[in-house]
Amino acid sequence: MHIDIKGLAPERIVFETSPLAELCLALHALSEPGHHPGLHGWATATASALEPDLADRLHEADFLWRHTFSDIFLAFAGVRGGNGGTGANLAEDLDVLDRLDDERFVSAALEFTCTSLYGVGAPSPLGNATMGARALEMAAARGPRQVEFTQQLLADPAPVRRWVRRLFEDCDQAFFADTWQRVRVQLVADARHKTDVLRRKGLAEALAAVSPALSVDEAGSRISADKLTEGRTSAVDLGLTLIPSTFGWPHLNLLHAPGWRPVIHYPVHQPELPCPASVELLQLRMEALAHPMRMRLCRHLARSAHTTGELAETHGITAPEVSRHLSVLKKAGLVTTRRRGRYVLHQLDLTTVARLGSDFLEGILR
């Protein structure tokens, strides 16, 4: 993922907080608690306290936040002629959502039907018959709830928009107002701190403080995010907003829809959370372990340290062959080496290997 920033004035890169954006990830955590093991207690308590009517309505609309994060939750970035400002509370953010024109609202609400076209600037399904038919066809593959939602939205967006706003207002009354009061202090503090780092130390330091998965090139003309998703956008004309989230980990979300202000929605760092492995390193480690001989070598290296000669004799291969396999494992960071007298001992890094499952899950969800 890349964001072009060549020529972008530093003051047009801002850190903000957004209650509506945080509500999106709170609802996602309720729908997909497996993505957020640290939030199981909150999710369980919140879900059990929901009124049945609200729980049913959340189920009806969960495709807006469960498998994709609809850009309607970042409406401030899509208001034509807007200043890119967010609301201080959910009601203000919902007022911004009301200012989003119908074409952009419909396109954002139907992202789950056109994910593959997200970054190419396809016409809105609301005004283009071909895109509308495609949205209905893709919704049919998801289920009857999605079909009904799509049909109603394409026929007349106004009632659906009122229904969505009422749903979010009821969430605010049921649980989110208290949640926002609790997390807002941390989010505001994080946004202020990152703004201070940006002003004093520059963009590279600020991005490093946001996430190890973010970087800027040497020329300062492009921001890159280490994600499996591919996409590109420009912040030169519209500016760039970064939004912290307490519910976000492990997701690092980038809004890159054409014509919208680019947004980086990032999880606030928690000391107990490990630093994410890069997608490239994760791939390197999985490929290193995919070879059957290296798997057998790992079996011995997990139990105790061995020399190259010992491994060669045990597995009936030559020492140079063992060295080549060990080189691949060491390059992937899976094996450590130490010297004992004239002997060089190799051992599997159990901590790193134990992290592979969570690294994989974090990498594909990032």
mmCIF file of C-alpha atoms in Angstrom:
data_model
loop_
_atom_site.group_PDB
_atom_site.id
_atom_site.type_symbol
_atom_site.label_atom_id
_atom_site.label_comp_id
_atom_site.label_asym_id
_atom_site.label_seq_id
_atom_site.Cartn_x
_atom_site.Cartn_y
_atom_site.Cartn_z
ATOM 1 C CA MET A 1 0.000 0.000 0.000
ATOM 2 C CA HIS A 2 1.402 3.383 -0.990
ATOM 3 C CA ILE A 3 0.359 6.997 -0.381
ATOM 4 C CA ASP A 4 2.020 9.657 -2.542
ATOM 5 C CA ILE A 5 2.923 12.743 -0.503
ATOM 6 C CA LYS A 6 5.436 14.495 -2.785
ATOM 7 C CA GLY A 7 5.049 18.222 -2.245
ATOM 8 C CA LEU A 8 2.510 17.811 0.555
ATOM 9 C CA ALA A 9 2.931 20.542 3.176
ATOM 10 C CA PRO A 10 3.752 19.045 6.608
ATOM 11 C CA GLU A 11 0.882 20.917 8.263
ATOM 12 C CA ARG A 12 -1.572 19.028 6.047
ATOM 13 C CA ILE A 13 -0.648 15.766 7.767
ATOM 14 C CA VAL A 14 -2.785 15.657 10.904
ATOM 15 C CA PHE A 15 -3.618 13.306 13.760
ATOM 16 C CA GLU A 16 -7.280 13.315 14.811
ATOM 17 C CA THR A 17 -9.683 11.210 16.857
ATOM 18 C CA SER A 18 -13.013 9.988 15.491
ATOM 19 C CA PRO A 19 -15.813 8.454 17.586
ATOM 20 C CA LEU A 20 -17.479 7.017 14.460
ATOM 21 C CA ALA A 21 -14.249 5.368 13.331
ATOM 22 C CA GLU A 22 -13.809 3.887 16.814
ATOM 23 C CA LEU A 23 -17.401 2.640 16.788
ATOM 24 C CA CYS A 24 -16.589 0.741 13.578
ATOM 25 C CA LEU A 25 -13.802 -1.229 15.229
ATOM 26 C CA ALA A 26 -15.784 -1.698 18.434
ATOM 27 C CA LEU A 27 -18.590 -3.266 16.398
ATOM 28 C CA HIS A 28 -16.021 -5.372 14.536
ATOM 29 C CA ALA A 29 -14.610 -6.625 17.842
ATOM 30 C CA LEU A 30 -18.126 -7.622 18.895
ATOM 31 C CA SER A 31 -18.665 -9.504 15.613
ATOM 32 C CA GLU A 32 -15.196 -11.072 15.348
ATOM 33 C CA PRO A 33 -13.835 -11.532 18.899
ATOM 34 C CA GLY A 34 -11.337 -14.055 17.557
ATOM 35 C CA HIS A 35 -9.469 -11.206 15.859
ATOM 36 C CA HIS A 36 -9.095 -9.404 19.179
ATOM 37 C CA PRO A 37 -8.112 -11.786 21.991
ATOM 38 C CA GLY A 38 -7.361 -8.891 24.328
ATOM 39 C CA LEU A 39 -10.955 -7.658 24.107
ATOM 40 C CA HIS A 40 -12.790 -10.873 24.992
ATOM 41 C CA GLY A 41 -13.916 -9.532 28.366
ATOM 42 C CA TRP A 42 -15.298 -6.298 26.917
ATOM 43 C CA ALA A 43 -16.929 -8.073 23.976
ATOM 44 C CA THR A 44 -18.598 -10.691 26.160
ATOM 45 C CA ALA A 45 -19.917 -8.169 28.671
ATOM 46 C CA THR A 46 -21.140 -5.773 25.980
ATOM 47 C CA ALA A 47 -22.806 -8.433 23.834
ATOM 48 C CA SER A 48 -24.606 -9.985 26.819
ATOM 49 C CA ALA A 49 -26.025 -6.594 27.840
ATOM 50 C CA LEU A 50 -27.476 -5.715 24.418
ATOM 51 C CA GLU A 51 -31.241 -5.501 24.071
ATOM 52 C CA PRO A 52 -32.510 -8.219 21.678
ATOM 53 C CA ASP A 53 -33.842 -5.661 19.184
ATOM 54 C CA LEU A 54 -30.494 -3.868 18.946
ATOM 55 C CA ALA A 55 -28.610 -7.165 18.726
ATOM 56 C CA ASP A 56 -30.841 -8.220 15.828
ATOM 57 C CA ARG A 57 -30.324 -4.935 13.987
ATOM 58 C CA LEU A 58 -26.553 -5.163 14.464
ATOM 59 C CA HIS A 59 -26.672 -8.644 12.987
ATOM 60 C CA GLU A 60 -28.602 -7.309 9.980
ATOM 61 C CA ALA A 61 -25.907 -4.743 9.212
ATOM 62 C CA ASP A 62 -22.722 -6.474 10.375
ATOM 63 C CA PHE A 63 -21.398 -6.798 6.802
ATOM 64 C CA LEU A 64 -20.561 -3.090 7.096
ATOM 65 C CA TRP A 65 -17.887 -3.813 9.695
ATOM 66 C CA ARG A 66 -17.391 -7.573 10.049
ATOM 67 C CA HIS A 67 -15.488 -8.591 6.899
ATOM 68 C CA THR A 68 -14.835 -5.130 5.446
ATOM 69 C CA PHE A 69 -14.570 -1.781 7.192
ATOM 70 C CA SER A 70 -17.000 0.459 5.331
ATOM 71 C CA ASP A 71 -15.731 3.966 4.595
ATOM 72 C CA ILE A 72 -18.997 5.397 5.900
ATOM 73 C CA PHE A 73 -17.256 5.224 9.302
ATOM 74 C CA LEU A 74 -14.662 7.676 7.937
ATOM 75 C CA ALA A 75 -17.193 9.971 6.299
ATOM 76 C CA PHE A 76 -15.166 13.104 7.128
ATOM 77 C CA ALA A 77 -12.705 12.000 4.444
ATOM 78 C CA GLY A 78 -15.316 11.832 1.705
ATOM 79 C CA VAL A 79 -17.394 15.000 2.152
ATOM 80 C CA ARG A 80 -16.889 17.038 -0.997
ATOM 81 C CA GLY A 81 -15.555 20.477 -0.116
ATOM 82 C CA GLY A 82 -15.187 19.502 3.540
ATOM 83 C CA ASN A 83 -12.234 20.439 5.725
ATOM 84 C CA GLY A 84 -11.442 16.874 6.777
ATOM 85 C CA GLY A 85 -12.392 17.582 10.381
ATOM 86 C CA THR A 86 -13.816 14.916 12.694
ATOM 87 C CA GLY A 87 -16.450 15.259 15.422
ATOM 88 C CA ALA A 88 -15.820 15.576 19.144
ATOM 89 C CA ASN A 89 -18.580 13.075 19.835
ATOM 90 C CA LEU A 90 -20.572 10.516 17.902
ATOM 91 C CA ALA A 91 -23.465 12.909 17.202
ATOM 92 C CA GLU A 92 -21.096 15.349 15.486
ATOM 93 C CA ASP A 93 -19.502 12.560 13.464
ATOM 94 C CA LEU A 94 -22.972 11.401 12.404
ATOM 95 C CA ASP A 95 -23.760 14.964 11.290
ATOM 96 C CA VAL A 96 -20.670 14.727 9.068
ATOM 97 C CA LEU A 97 -21.956 11.392 7.747
ATOM 98 C CA ASP A 98 -25.234 13.104 6.828
ATOM 99 C CA ARG A 99 -23.239 15.543 4.670
ATOM 100 C CA LEU A 100 -21.771 12.716 2.592
ATOM 101 C CA ASP A 101 -23.563 12.770 -0.778
ATOM 102 C CA ASP A 102 -25.698 9.802 -1.794
ATOM 103 C CA GLU A 103 -23.321 8.512 -4.466
ATOM 104 C CA ARG A 104 -20.410 8.284 -2.058
ATOM 105 C CA PHE A 105 -22.572 6.931 0.758
ATOM 106 C CA VAL A 106 -23.920 4.151 -1.465
ATOM 107 C CA SER A 107 -20.469 3.286 -2.847
ATOM 108 C CA ALA A 108 -19.031 3.135 0.672
ATOM 109 C CA ALA A 109 -21.943 1.140 2.078
ATOM 110 C CA LEU A 110 -21.656 -1.385 -0.770
ATOM 111 C CA GLU A 111 -17.894 -1.885 -0.502
ATOM 112 C CA PHE A 112 -18.556 -5.514 0.411
ATOM 113 C CA THR A 113 -19.876 -6.023 -3.168
ATOM 114 C CA CYS A 114 -17.026 -4.300 -5.017
ATOM 115 C CA THR A 115 -13.853 -4.818 -2.999
ATOM 116 C CA SER A 116 -11.847 -5.684 -6.123
ATOM 117 C CA LEU A 117 -12.796 -2.315 -7.681
ATOM 118 C CA TYR A 118 -12.218 -0.254 -4.538
ATOM 119 C CA GLY A 119 -9.100 1.566 -5.672
ATOM 120 C CA VAL A 120 -9.823 2.032 -9.391
ATOM 121 C CA GLY A 121 -12.464 4.738 -9.241
ATOM 122 C CA ALA A 122 -15.398 2.713 -10.567
ATOM 123 C CA PRO A 123 -18.726 4.553 -11.040
ATOM 124 C CA SER A 124 -21.163 4.576 -8.142
ATOM 125 C CA PRO A 125 -23.738 1.748 -8.226
ATOM 126 C CA LEU A 126 -26.357 4.397 -7.539
ATOM 127 C CA GLY A 127 -25.970 6.151 -10.885
ATOM 128 C CA ASN A 128 -24.570 3.390 -13.080
ATOM 129 C CA ALA A 129 -26.875 0.532 -14.106
ATOM 130 C CA THR A 130 -24.002 -1.855 -14.823
ATOM 131 C CA MET A 131 -22.402 -1.269 -11.430
ATOM 132 C CA GLY A 132 -25.806 -1.512 -9.749
ATOM 133 C CA ALA A 133 -26.477 -4.887 -11.353
ATOM 134 C CA ARG A 134 -23.006 -6.051 -10.375
ATOM 135 C CA ALA A 135 -23.561 -4.944 -6.765
ATOM 136 C CA LEU A 136 -26.798 -6.952 -6.609
ATOM 137 C CA GLU A 137 -25.104 -9.997 -8.117
ATOM 138 C CA MET A 138 -22.215 -9.842 -5.652
ATOM 139 C CA ALA A 139 -24.610 -9.252 -2.746
ATOM 140 C CA ALA A 140 -26.510 -12.398 -3.720
ATOM 141 C CA ALA A 141 -23.351 -14.412 -3.126
ATOM 142 C CA ARG A 142 -23.226 -13.054 0.437
ATOM 143 C CA GLY A 143 -26.803 -13.813 1.462
ATOM 144 C CA PRO A 144 -30.394 -12.526 1.572
ATOM 145 C CA ARG A 145 -29.674 -9.806 4.160
ATOM 146 C CA GLN A 146 -27.092 -8.243 1.888
ATOM 147 C CA VAL A 147 -29.406 -8.492 -1.140
ATOM 148 C CA GLU A 148 -32.244 -6.746 0.673
ATOM 149 C CA PHE A 149 -29.910 -4.025 1.955
ATOM 150 C CA THR A 150 -28.499 -3.458 -1.542
ATOM 151 C CA GLN A 151 -31.933 -3.346 -3.161
ATOM 152 C CA GLN A 152 -33.218 -0.803 -0.655
ATOM 153 C CA LEU A 153 -30.092 1.327 -0.915
ATOM 154 C CA LEU A 154 -30.182 1.438 -4.713
ATOM 155 C CA ALA A 155 -33.925 2.132 -4.804
ATOM 156 C CA ASP A 156 -33.861 5.015 -2.302
ATOM 157 C CA PRO A 157 -30.818 5.784 -0.104
ATOM 158 C CA ALA A 158 -32.643 8.193 2.247
ATOM 159 C CA PRO A 159 -34.550 5.630 4.400
ATOM 160 C CA VAL A 160 -31.464 3.418 4.643
ATOM 161 C CA ARG A 161 -29.344 6.372 5.708
ATOM 162 C CA ARG A 162 -31.852 7.220 8.444
ATOM 163 C CA TRP A 163 -31.913 3.562 9.551
ATOM 164 C CA VAL A 164 -28.098 3.449 9.742
ATOM 165 C CA ARG A 165 -27.909 6.687 11.726
ATOM 166 C CA ARG A 166 -30.553 5.480 14.170
ATOM 167 C CA LEU A 167 -28.658 2.209 14.593
ATOM 168 C CA PHE A 168 -25.443 4.047 15.475
ATOM 169 C CA GLU A 169 -27.304 6.384 17.835
ATOM 170 C CA ASP A 170 -28.796 3.384 19.629
ATOM 171 C CA CYS A 171 -25.315 1.860 19.913
ATOM 172 C CA ASP A 172 -24.147 5.102 21.480
ATOM 173 C CA GLN A 173 -26.946 4.981 24.025
ATOM 174 C CA ALA A 174 -26.556 1.277 24.771
ATOM 175 C CA PHE A 175 -22.794 1.040 25.214
ATOM 176 C CA PHE A 176 -20.626 3.254 23.070
ATOM 177 C CA ALA A 177 -21.017 6.574 24.912
ATOM 178 C CA ASP A 178 -19.503 4.997 28.035
ATOM 179 C CA THR A 179 -16.868 3.216 25.972
ATOM 180 C CA TRP A 180 -15.895 6.426 24.178
ATOM 181 C CA GLN A 181 -15.605 8.319 27.471
ATOM 182 C CA ARG A 182 -13.229 5.627 28.692
ATOM 183 C CA VAL A 183 -10.980 5.421 25.621
ATOM 184 C CA ARG A 184 -11.142 9.041 24.440
ATOM 185 C CA VAL A 185 -8.484 10.282 26.890
ATOM 186 C CA GLN A 186 -5.962 7.738 25.629
ATOM 187 C CA LEU A 187 -6.763 8.455 21.984
ATOM 188 C CA VAL A 188 -6.482 12.221 22.388
ATOM 189 C CA ALA A 189 -3.189 11.810 24.238
ATOM 190 C CA ASP A 190 -1.861 9.520 21.508
ATOM 191 C CA ALA A 191 -2.876 11.938 18.745
ATOM 192 C CA ARG A 192 -1.203 14.848 20.572
ATOM 193 C CA HIS A 193 1.965 12.856 21.187
ATOM 194 C CA LYS A 194 2.219 11.739 17.546
ATOM 195 C CA THR A 195 1.594 15.338 16.402
ATOM 196 C CA ASP A 196 4.436 16.478 18.640
ATOM 197 C CA VAL A 197 6.752 13.798 17.225
ATOM 198 C CA LEU A 198 5.764 14.826 13.686
ATOM 199 C CA ARG A 199 6.533 18.505 14.326
ATOM 200 C CA ARG A 200 9.773 17.973 16.241
ATOM 201 C CA LYS A 201 11.305 14.885 14.600
ATOM 202 C CA GLY A 202 9.665 14.626 11.197
ATOM 203 C CA LEU A 203 7.374 12.251 9.354
ATOM 204 C CA ALA A 204 9.649 9.196 9.411
ATOM 205 C CA GLU A 205 9.839 9.228 13.220
ATOM 206 C CA ALA A 206 6.108 9.855 13.544
ATOM 207 C CA LEU A 207 5.237 6.920 11.267
ATOM 208 C CA ALA A 208 7.649 4.655 13.143
ATOM 209 C CA ALA A 209 5.836 5.631 16.348
ATOM 210 C CA VAL A 210 2.479 4.826 14.733
ATOM 211 C CA SER A 211 3.415 1.343 13.479
ATOM 212 C CA PRO A 212 6.527 -0.602 12.437
ATOM 213 C CA ALA A 213 4.523 -1.516 9.326
ATOM 214 C CA LEU A 214 4.625 2.112 8.101
ATOM 215 C CA SER A 215 7.601 3.814 6.465
ATOM 216 C CA VAL A 216 8.474 6.757 4.238
ATOM 217 C CA ASP A 217 11.013 6.661 1.409
ATOM 218 C CA GLU A 218 14.289 8.583 1.560
ATOM 219 C CA ALA A 219 12.945 11.345 -0.672
ATOM 220 C CA GLY A 220 9.981 11.840 1.640
ATOM 221 C CA SER A 221 7.627 11.457 -1.309
ATOM 222 C CA ARG A 222 5.805 8.220 -0.515
ATOM 223 C CA ILE A 223 4.419 6.461 2.537
ATOM 224 C CA SER A 224 4.335 2.663 2.373
ATOM 225 C CA ALA A 225 2.370 0.228 4.521
ATOM 226 C CA ASP A 226 3.507 -3.379 4.864
ATOM 227 C CA LYS A 227 0.201 -5.082 4.072
ATOM 228 C CA LEU A 228 -0.867 -7.962 1.860
ATOM 229 C CA THR A 229 -3.398 -5.614 0.238
ATOM 230 C CA GLU A 230 -2.165 -3.656 -2.760
ATOM 231 C CA GLY A 231 -3.268 -0.115 -3.518
ATOM 232 C CA ARG A 232 -2.121 3.397 -4.180
ATOM 233 C CA THR A 233 -3.505 6.873 -3.576
ATOM 234 C CA SER A 234 -2.330 10.467 -3.309
ATOM 235 C CA ALA A 235 -2.589 12.858 -0.401
ATOM 236 C CA VAL A 236 -1.062 15.802 -2.265
ATOM 237 C CA ASP A 237 -4.310 17.639 -3.015
ATOM 238 C CA LEU A 238 -6.434 16.485 -0.079
ATOM 239 C CA GLY A 239 -4.049 16.028 2.850
ATOM 240 C CA LEU A 240 -3.623 13.007 5.119
ATOM 241 C CA THR A 241 -5.325 12.104 8.405
ATOM 242 C CA LEU A 242 -4.135 9.515 10.918
ATOM 243 C CA ILE A 243 -6.692 8.166 13.416
ATOM 244 C CA PRO A 244 -5.693 6.152 16.529
ATOM 245 C CA SER A 245 -7.845 3.284 17.816
ATOM 246 C CA THR A 246 -7.878 1.292 21.035
ATOM 247 C CA PHE A 247 -9.933 -1.476 19.394
ATOM 248 C CA GLY A 248 -7.864 -1.711 16.216
ATOM 249 C CA TRP A 249 -5.068 -4.212 16.842
ATOM 250 C CA PRO A 250 -4.067 -6.131 14.731
ATOM 251 C CA HIS A 251 -5.751 -4.155 11.942
ATOM 252 C CA LEU A 252 -3.948 -1.296 10.228
ATOM 253 C CA ASN A 253 -6.489 0.236 7.844
ATOM 254 C CA LEU A 254 -5.815 2.608 4.974
ATOM 255 C CA LEU A 255 -8.611 4.471 3.229
ATOM 256 C CA HIS A 256 -7.449 4.889 -0.368
ATOM 257 C CA ALA A 257 -10.667 5.334 -2.342
ATOM 258 C CA PRO A 258 -10.176 7.717 -5.304
ATOM 259 C CA GLY A 259 -11.332 11.228 -4.499
ATOM 260 C CA TRP A 260 -11.406 10.620 -0.746
ATOM 261 C CA ARG A 261 -8.891 12.095 1.669
ATOM 262 C CA PRO A 262 -6.409 9.307 2.533
ATOM 263 C CA VAL A 263 -6.713 8.047 6.109
ATOM 264 C CA ILE A 264 -4.491 5.746 8.162
ATOM 265 C CA HIS A 265 -6.532 4.145 10.957
ATOM 266 C CA TYR A 266 -3.998 2.604 13.320
ATOM 267 C CA PRO A 267 -4.041 0.699 16.646
ATOM 268 C CA VAL A 268 -2.623 2.506 19.649
ATOM 269 C CA HIS A 269 0.518 0.747 20.818
ATOM 270 C CA GLN A 270 0.094 -1.487 23.846
ATOM 271 C CA PRO A 271 3.275 -2.530 25.703
ATOM 272 C CA GLU A 272 2.083 -6.136 25.988
ATOM 273 C CA LEU A 273 1.623 -6.487 22.224
ATOM 274 C CA PRO A 274 4.596 -7.781 20.210
ATOM 275 C CA CYS A 275 5.962 -5.821 17.267
ATOM 276 C CA PRO A 276 4.514 -7.190 14.037
ATOM 277 C CA ALA A 277 6.719 -9.213 11.708
ATOM 278 C CA SER A 278 6.915 -7.884 8.173
ATOM 279 C CA VAL A 279 4.962 -9.696 5.481
ATOM 280 C CA GLU A 280 8.259 -10.454 3.702
ATOM 281 C CA LEU A 281 9.815 -11.987 6.828
ATOM 282 C CA LEU A 282 6.679 -14.017 7.527
ATOM 283 C CA GLN A 283 6.765 -15.430 3.999
ATOM 284 C CA LEU A 284 10.488 -16.175 4.344
ATOM 285 C CA ARG A 285 9.909 -18.130 7.562
ATOM 286 C CA MET A 286 7.029 -20.156 6.213
ATOM 287 C CA GLU A 287 8.945 -21.040 3.051
ATOM 288 C CA ALA A 288 11.974 -22.035 5.138
ATOM 289 C CA LEU A 289 9.870 -24.481 7.150
ATOM 290 C CA ALA A 290 8.074 -25.904 4.125
ATOM 291 C CA HIS A 291 11.043 -28.066 3.080
ATOM 292 C CA PRO A 292 10.751 -31.613 4.529
ATOM 293 C CA MET A 293 14.460 -31.917 5.375
ATOM 294 C CA ARG A 294 14.459 -28.591 7.201
ATOM 295 C CA MET A 295 11.406 -29.753 9.144
ATOM 296 C CA ARG A 296 13.345 -32.857 10.252
ATOM 297 C CA LEU A 297 16.361 -30.721 11.177
ATOM 298 C CA CYS A 298 14.113 -28.490 13.254
ATOM 299 C CA ARG A 299 12.889 -31.519 15.168
ATOM 300 C CA HIS A 300 16.400 -32.107 16.479
ATOM 301 C CA LEU A 301 17.285 -28.435 16.856
ATOM 302 C CA ALA A 302 14.174 -27.888 18.996
ATOM 303 C CA ARG A 303 15.343 -30.459 21.539
ATOM 304 C CA SER A 304 18.959 -29.314 21.942
ATOM 305 C CA ALA A 305 21.834 -27.618 20.159
ATOM 306 C CA HIS A 306 23.661 -29.671 17.496
ATOM 307 C CA THR A 307 26.732 -29.250 15.324
ATOM 308 C CA THR A 308 26.609 -29.482 11.558
ATOM 309 C CA GLY A 309 28.445 -32.799 11.689
ATOM 310 C CA GLU A 310 25.969 -34.304 14.150
ATOM 311 C CA LEU A 311 23.023 -33.288 12.008
ATOM 312 C CA ALA A 312 24.668 -34.662 8.870
ATOM 313 C CA GLU A 313 25.331 -38.042 10.485
ATOM 314 C CA THR A 314 21.832 -38.258 11.993
ATOM 315 C CA HIS A 315 20.036 -37.494 8.730
ATOM 316 C CA GLY A 316 22.401 -39.279 6.343
ATOM 317 C CA ILE A 317 23.290 -36.210 4.262
ATOM 318 C CA THR A 318 26.529 -34.309 3.761
ATOM 319 C CA ALA A 319 27.729 -31.488 5.994
ATOM 320 C CA PRO A 320 27.524 -28.958 3.103
ATOM 321 C CA GLU A 321 23.880 -29.933 2.566
ATOM 322 C CA VAL A 322 23.157 -29.359 6.258
ATOM 323 C CA SER A 323 24.935 -26.004 6.079
ATOM 324 C CA ARG A 324 22.774 -24.900 3.163
ATOM 325 C CA HIS A 325 19.600 -25.804 5.026
ATOM 326 C CA LEU A 326 20.810 -24.084 8.199
ATOM 327 C CA SER A 327 21.645 -20.984 6.183
ATOM 328 C CA VAL A 328 18.026 -20.748 5.018
ATOM 329 C CA LEU A 329 16.727 -21.214 8.573
ATOM 330 C CA LYS A 330 19.155 -18.614 9.962
ATOM 331 C CA LYS A 331 18.261 -16.099 7.251
ATOM 332 C CA ALA A 332 14.630 -16.490 8.324
ATOM 333 C CA GLY A 333 15.604 -15.892 11.953
ATOM 334 C CA LEU A 334 14.509 -19.347 13.063
ATOM 335 C CA VAL A 335 17.856 -20.734 14.219
ATOM 336 C CA THR A 336 20.459 -19.285 16.568
ATOM 337 C CA THR A 337 24.164 -20.162 16.575
ATOM 338 C CA ARG A 338 26.766 -20.112 19.337
ATOM 339 C CA ARG A 339 30.349 -21.299 19.624
ATOM 340 C CA ARG A 340 31.610 -23.740 22.261
ATOM 341 C CA GLY A 341 35.344 -24.163 21.904
ATOM 342 C CA ARG A 342 36.032 -25.352 18.374
ATOM 343 C CA TYR A 343 32.430 -26.458 17.886
ATOM 344 C CA VAL A 344 29.615 -24.335 16.409
ATOM 345 C CA LEU A 345 26.215 -25.254 17.845
ATOM 346 C CA HIS A 346 22.867 -24.538 16.201
ATOM 347 C CA GLN A 347 19.508 -24.449 17.957
ATOM 348 C CA LEU A 348 15.917 -23.629 17.019
ATOM 349 C CA ASP A 349 14.626 -20.290 18.359
ATOM 350 C CA LEU A 350 11.524 -21.623 20.118
ATOM 351 C CA THR A 351 10.114 -18.176 20.924
ATOM 352 C CA THR A 352 10.191 -17.105 17.285
ATOM 353 C CA VAL A 353 8.675 -20.369 16.078
ATOM 354 C CA ALA A 354 5.944 -20.160 18.713
ATOM 355 C CA ARG A 355 5.039 -16.709 17.357
ATOM 356 C CA LEU A 356 4.511 -17.955 13.791
ATOM 357 C CA GLY A 357 0.809 -18.657 14.180
ATOM 358 C CA SER A 358 -0.001 -15.247 15.676
ATOM 359 C CA ASP A 359 2.392 -13.535 13.224
ATOM 360 C CA PHE A 360 0.569 -15.189 10.345
ATOM 361 C CA LEU A 361 -2.847 -14.199 11.650
ATOM 362 C CA GLU A 362 -1.715 -10.633 12.328
ATOM 363 C CA GLY A 363 -0.081 -10.389 8.906
ATOM 364 C CA ILE A 364 -3.172 -11.413 6.954
ATOM 365 C CA LEU A 365 -5.489 -9.267 9.123
ATOM 366 C CA ARG A 366 -3.291 -6.194 9.106
#
